[in-house]
Tab-separated table of C-alpha atoms in Angstrom:
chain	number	residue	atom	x	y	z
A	843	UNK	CA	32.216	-6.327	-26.905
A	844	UNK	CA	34.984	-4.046	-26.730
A	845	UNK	CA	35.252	-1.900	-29.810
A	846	UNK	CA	38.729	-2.251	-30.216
A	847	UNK	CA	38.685	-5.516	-30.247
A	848	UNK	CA	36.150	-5.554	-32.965
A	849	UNK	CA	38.665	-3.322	-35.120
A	850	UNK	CA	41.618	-5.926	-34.450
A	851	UNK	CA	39.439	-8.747	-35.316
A	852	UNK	CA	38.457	-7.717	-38.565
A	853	UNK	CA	41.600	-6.475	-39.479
A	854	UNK	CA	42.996	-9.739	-38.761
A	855	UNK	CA	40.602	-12.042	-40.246
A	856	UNK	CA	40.706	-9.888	-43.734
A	857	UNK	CA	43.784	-11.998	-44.199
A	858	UNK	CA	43.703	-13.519	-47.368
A	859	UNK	CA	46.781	-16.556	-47.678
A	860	UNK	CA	49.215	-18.554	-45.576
A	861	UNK	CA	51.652	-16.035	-46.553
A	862	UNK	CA	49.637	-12.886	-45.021
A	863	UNK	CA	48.519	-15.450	-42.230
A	864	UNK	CA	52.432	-16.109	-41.178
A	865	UNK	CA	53.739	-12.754	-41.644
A	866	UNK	CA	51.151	-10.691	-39.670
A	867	UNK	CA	50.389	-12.819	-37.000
A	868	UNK	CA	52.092	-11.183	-34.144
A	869	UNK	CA	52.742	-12.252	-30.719
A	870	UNK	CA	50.673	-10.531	-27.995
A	871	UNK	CA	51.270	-9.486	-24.430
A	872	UNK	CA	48.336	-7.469	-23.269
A	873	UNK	CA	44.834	-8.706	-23.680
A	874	UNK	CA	41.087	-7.736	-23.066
A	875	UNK	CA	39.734	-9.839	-19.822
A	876	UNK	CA	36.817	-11.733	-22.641
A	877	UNK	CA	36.479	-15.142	-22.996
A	878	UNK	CA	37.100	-16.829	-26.163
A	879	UNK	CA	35.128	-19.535	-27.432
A	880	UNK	CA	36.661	-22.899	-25.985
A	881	UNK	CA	35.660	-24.445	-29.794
A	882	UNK	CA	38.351	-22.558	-30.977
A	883	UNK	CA	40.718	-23.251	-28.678
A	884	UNK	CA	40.026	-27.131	-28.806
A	885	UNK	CA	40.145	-26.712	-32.725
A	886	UNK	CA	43.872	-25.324	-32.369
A	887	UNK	CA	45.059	-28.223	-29.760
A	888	UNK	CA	43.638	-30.468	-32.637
A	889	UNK	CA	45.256	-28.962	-35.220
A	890	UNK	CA	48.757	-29.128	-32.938
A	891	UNK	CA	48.787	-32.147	-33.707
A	892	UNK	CA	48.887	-32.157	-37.386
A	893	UNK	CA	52.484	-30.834	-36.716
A	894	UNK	CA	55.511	-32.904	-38.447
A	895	UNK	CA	56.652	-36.106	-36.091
A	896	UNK	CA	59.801	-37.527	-36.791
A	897	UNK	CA	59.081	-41.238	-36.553
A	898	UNK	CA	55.573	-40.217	-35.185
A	899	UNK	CA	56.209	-40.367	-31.519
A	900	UNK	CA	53.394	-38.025	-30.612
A	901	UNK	CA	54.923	-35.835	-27.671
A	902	UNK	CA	52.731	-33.262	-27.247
A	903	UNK	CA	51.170	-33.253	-24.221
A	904	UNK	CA	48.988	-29.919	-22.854
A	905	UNK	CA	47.268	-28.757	-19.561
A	906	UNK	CA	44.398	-26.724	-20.362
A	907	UNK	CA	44.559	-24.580	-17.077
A	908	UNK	CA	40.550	-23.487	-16.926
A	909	UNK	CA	39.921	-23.313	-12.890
A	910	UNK	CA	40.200	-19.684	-11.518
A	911	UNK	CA	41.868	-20.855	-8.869
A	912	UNK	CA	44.664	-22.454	-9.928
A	913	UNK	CA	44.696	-19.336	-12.452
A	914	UNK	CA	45.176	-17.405	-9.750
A	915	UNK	CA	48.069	-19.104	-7.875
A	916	UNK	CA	50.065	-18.504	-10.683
A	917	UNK	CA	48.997	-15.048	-10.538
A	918	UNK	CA	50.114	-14.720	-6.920
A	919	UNK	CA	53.179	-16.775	-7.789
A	920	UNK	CA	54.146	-14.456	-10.494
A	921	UNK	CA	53.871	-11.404	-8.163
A	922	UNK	CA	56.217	-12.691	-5.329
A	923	UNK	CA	58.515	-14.280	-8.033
A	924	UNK	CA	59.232	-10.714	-9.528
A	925	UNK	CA	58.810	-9.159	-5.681
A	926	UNK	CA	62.013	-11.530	-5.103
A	927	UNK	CA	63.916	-10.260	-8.056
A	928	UNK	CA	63.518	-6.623	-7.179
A	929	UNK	CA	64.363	-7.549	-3.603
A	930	UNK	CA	62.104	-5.155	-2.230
A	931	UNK	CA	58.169	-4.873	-1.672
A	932	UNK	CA	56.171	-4.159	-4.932
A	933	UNK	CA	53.594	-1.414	-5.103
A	934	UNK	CA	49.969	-2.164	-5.663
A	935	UNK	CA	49.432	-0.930	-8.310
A	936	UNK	CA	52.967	-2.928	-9.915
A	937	UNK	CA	50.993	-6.382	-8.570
A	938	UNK	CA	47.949	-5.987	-10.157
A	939	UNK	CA	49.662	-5.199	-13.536
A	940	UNK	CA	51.579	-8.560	-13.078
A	941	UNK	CA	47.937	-9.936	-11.789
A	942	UNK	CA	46.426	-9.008	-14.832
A	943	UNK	CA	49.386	-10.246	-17.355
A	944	UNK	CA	48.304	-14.021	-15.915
A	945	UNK	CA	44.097	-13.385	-15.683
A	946	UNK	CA	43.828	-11.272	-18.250
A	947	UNK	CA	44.297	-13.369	-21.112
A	948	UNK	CA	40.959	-15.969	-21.739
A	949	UNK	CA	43.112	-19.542	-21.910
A	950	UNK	CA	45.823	-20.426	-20.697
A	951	UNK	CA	47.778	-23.935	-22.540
A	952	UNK	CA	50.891	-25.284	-20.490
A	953	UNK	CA	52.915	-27.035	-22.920
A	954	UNK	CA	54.488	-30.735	-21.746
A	955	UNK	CA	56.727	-32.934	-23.061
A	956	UNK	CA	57.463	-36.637	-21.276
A	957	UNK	CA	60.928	-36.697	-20.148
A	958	UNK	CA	63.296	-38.208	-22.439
A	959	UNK	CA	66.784	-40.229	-21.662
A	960	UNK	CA	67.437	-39.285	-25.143
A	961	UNK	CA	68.987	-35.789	-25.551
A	962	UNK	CA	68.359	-36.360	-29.076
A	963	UNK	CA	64.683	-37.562	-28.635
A	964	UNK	CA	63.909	-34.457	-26.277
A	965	UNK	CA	65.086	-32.189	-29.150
A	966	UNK	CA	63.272	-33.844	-31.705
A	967	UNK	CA	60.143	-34.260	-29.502
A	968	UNK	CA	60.765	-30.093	-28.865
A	969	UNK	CA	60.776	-29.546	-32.494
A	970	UNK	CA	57.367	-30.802	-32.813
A	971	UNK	CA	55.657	-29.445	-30.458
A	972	UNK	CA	57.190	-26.026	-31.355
A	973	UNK	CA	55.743	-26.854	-34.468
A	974	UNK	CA	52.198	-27.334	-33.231
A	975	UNK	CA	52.449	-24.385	-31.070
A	976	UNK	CA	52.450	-22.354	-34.503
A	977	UNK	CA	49.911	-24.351	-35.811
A	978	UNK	CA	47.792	-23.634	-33.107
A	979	UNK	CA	48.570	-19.270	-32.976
A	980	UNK	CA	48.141	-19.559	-36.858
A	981	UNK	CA	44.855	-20.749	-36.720
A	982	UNK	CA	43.733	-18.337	-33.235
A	983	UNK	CA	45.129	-15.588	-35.770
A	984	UNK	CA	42.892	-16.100	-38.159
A	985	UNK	CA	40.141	-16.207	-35.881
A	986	UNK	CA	40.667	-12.569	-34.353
A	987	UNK	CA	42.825	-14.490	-31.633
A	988	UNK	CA	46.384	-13.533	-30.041
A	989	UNK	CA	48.755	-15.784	-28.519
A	990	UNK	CA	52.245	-16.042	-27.051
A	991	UNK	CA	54.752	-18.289	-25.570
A	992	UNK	CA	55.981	-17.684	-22.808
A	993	UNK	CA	58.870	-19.969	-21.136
A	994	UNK	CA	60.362	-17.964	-18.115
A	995	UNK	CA	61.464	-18.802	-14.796
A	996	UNK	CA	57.956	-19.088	-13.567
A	997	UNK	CA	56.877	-21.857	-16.038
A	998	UNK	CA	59.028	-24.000	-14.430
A	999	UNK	CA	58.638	-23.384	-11.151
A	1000	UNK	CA	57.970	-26.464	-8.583
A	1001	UNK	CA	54.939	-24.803	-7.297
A	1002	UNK	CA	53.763	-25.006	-10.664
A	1003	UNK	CA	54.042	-28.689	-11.027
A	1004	UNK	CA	52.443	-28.928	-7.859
A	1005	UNK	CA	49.349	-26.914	-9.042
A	1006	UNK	CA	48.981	-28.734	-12.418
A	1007	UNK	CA	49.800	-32.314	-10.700
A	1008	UNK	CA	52.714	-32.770	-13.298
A	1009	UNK	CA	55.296	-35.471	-11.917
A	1010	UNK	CA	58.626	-33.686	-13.227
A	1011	UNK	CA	60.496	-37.259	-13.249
A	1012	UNK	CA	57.944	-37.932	-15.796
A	1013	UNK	CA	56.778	-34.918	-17.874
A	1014	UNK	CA	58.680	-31.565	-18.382
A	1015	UNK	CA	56.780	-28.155	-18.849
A	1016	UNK	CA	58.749	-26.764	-22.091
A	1017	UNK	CA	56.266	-23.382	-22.016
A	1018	UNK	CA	52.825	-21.465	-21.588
A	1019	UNK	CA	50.697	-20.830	-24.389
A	1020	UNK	CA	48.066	-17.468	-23.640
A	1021	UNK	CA	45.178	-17.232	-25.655
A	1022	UNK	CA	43.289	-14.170	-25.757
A	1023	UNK	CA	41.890	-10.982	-27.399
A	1024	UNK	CA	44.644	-8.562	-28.373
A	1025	UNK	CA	43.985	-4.869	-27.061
A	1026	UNK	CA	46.198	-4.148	-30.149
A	1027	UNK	CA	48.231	-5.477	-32.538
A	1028	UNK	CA	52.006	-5.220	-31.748
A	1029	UNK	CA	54.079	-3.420	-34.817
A	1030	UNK	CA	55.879	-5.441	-36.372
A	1031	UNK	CA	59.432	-6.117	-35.127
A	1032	UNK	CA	62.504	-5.834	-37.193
A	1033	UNK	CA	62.993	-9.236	-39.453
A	1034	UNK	CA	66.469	-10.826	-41.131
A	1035	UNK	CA	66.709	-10.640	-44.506
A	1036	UNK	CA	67.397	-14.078	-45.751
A	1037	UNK	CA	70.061	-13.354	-47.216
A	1038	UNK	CA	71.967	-13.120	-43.716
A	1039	UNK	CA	71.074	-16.368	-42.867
A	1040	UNK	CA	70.981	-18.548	-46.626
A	1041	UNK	CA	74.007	-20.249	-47.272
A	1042	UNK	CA	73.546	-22.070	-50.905
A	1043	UNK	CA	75.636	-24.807	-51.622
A	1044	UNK	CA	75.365	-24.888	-55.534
């Protein structure tokens, strides 16, 4: 096991409270190419669903993405997506880095909502599964794990659908959810105080 990661996990999992819990868990974009142990990731899509429901509709709905293959697509996908934005052939070296952002991490979530008429019903049904999305990096936190959310262009691509066998008339991909070792933990970015953002009405 990489040493490093070691370090990170135990610094991690000396976290005592909720409160140390939510305000040191950090989001994490480069990880160790390890496997983490599937109990813990099936442990956090359980406890996803713990999440508050309004009215209890149950939205969440996830792709666990574990064949190499299909892991790899979105690899390759990922490489000619940013090879289009540059508008110009990327070096080697540039397309394994982007490679390795999509098969480095050990697990990779897609997050899915059904489609809603309701604009109001696809917020709400949002809501909660942004909700269980923190329940589920709280609890790889305080197992040694990083995650982060990731809803670009990509995520949403039709090839994508097409890879995972979504129907888009009938589910919508709202994000990807990486699990994996952290290579580090990421400082920690700057916060608002609440007082910028509490209005009391007294």
């Amino acid at each position: 096991m990489d040493p490093g990661f070691t370090s990170v996990s135990l610094r991690i999992s000396m976290l005592p409270g909720i409160e140390e819990l939510i305000t040191h868990r950090r989001t994490v974009h480069e990880y160790l190419p390890e496997p983490v142990d599937s109990s813990l990731v099936e442990k956090a899509l359980e406890l996803a669903l713990w999440a508050p429901n309004h009215k209890h509709t149950k939205p969440w709905r996830f792709c666990w993405v574990k064949a190499p293959a299909v892991r790899e697509a979105i690899a390759e996908l990922g490489v000619r997506l940013k090879a289009e934005q540059a508008d110009k052939p990327l070096s080697e070296p540039v397309q394994n880095a982007i490679r390795a952002k999509f098969t480095n991490p050990s697990d990779l979530v897609v997050l899915l909502q059904d489609v809603q008429v309701s604009d109001f019903q696809r917020r709400e049904d949002y809501a909660t599964i942004a909700m269980g999305v923190q329940n589920m990096s709280l609890h790889l936190w305080a197992n040694g794990i990083g995650t982060k959310w990731s809803s670009g262009g990509l995520t949403t691509h039709d090839e994508v659908y097409k890879l995972l066998g979504v129907s888009k008339e009938q589910q919508e991909i709202v994000g990807f959810l990486w699990i994996g070792k952290p290579t580090k933990i990421p400082a920690t970015p700057d916060k608002a105080n609440l007082s910028e953002v509490l209005t009391v009405v007294e």
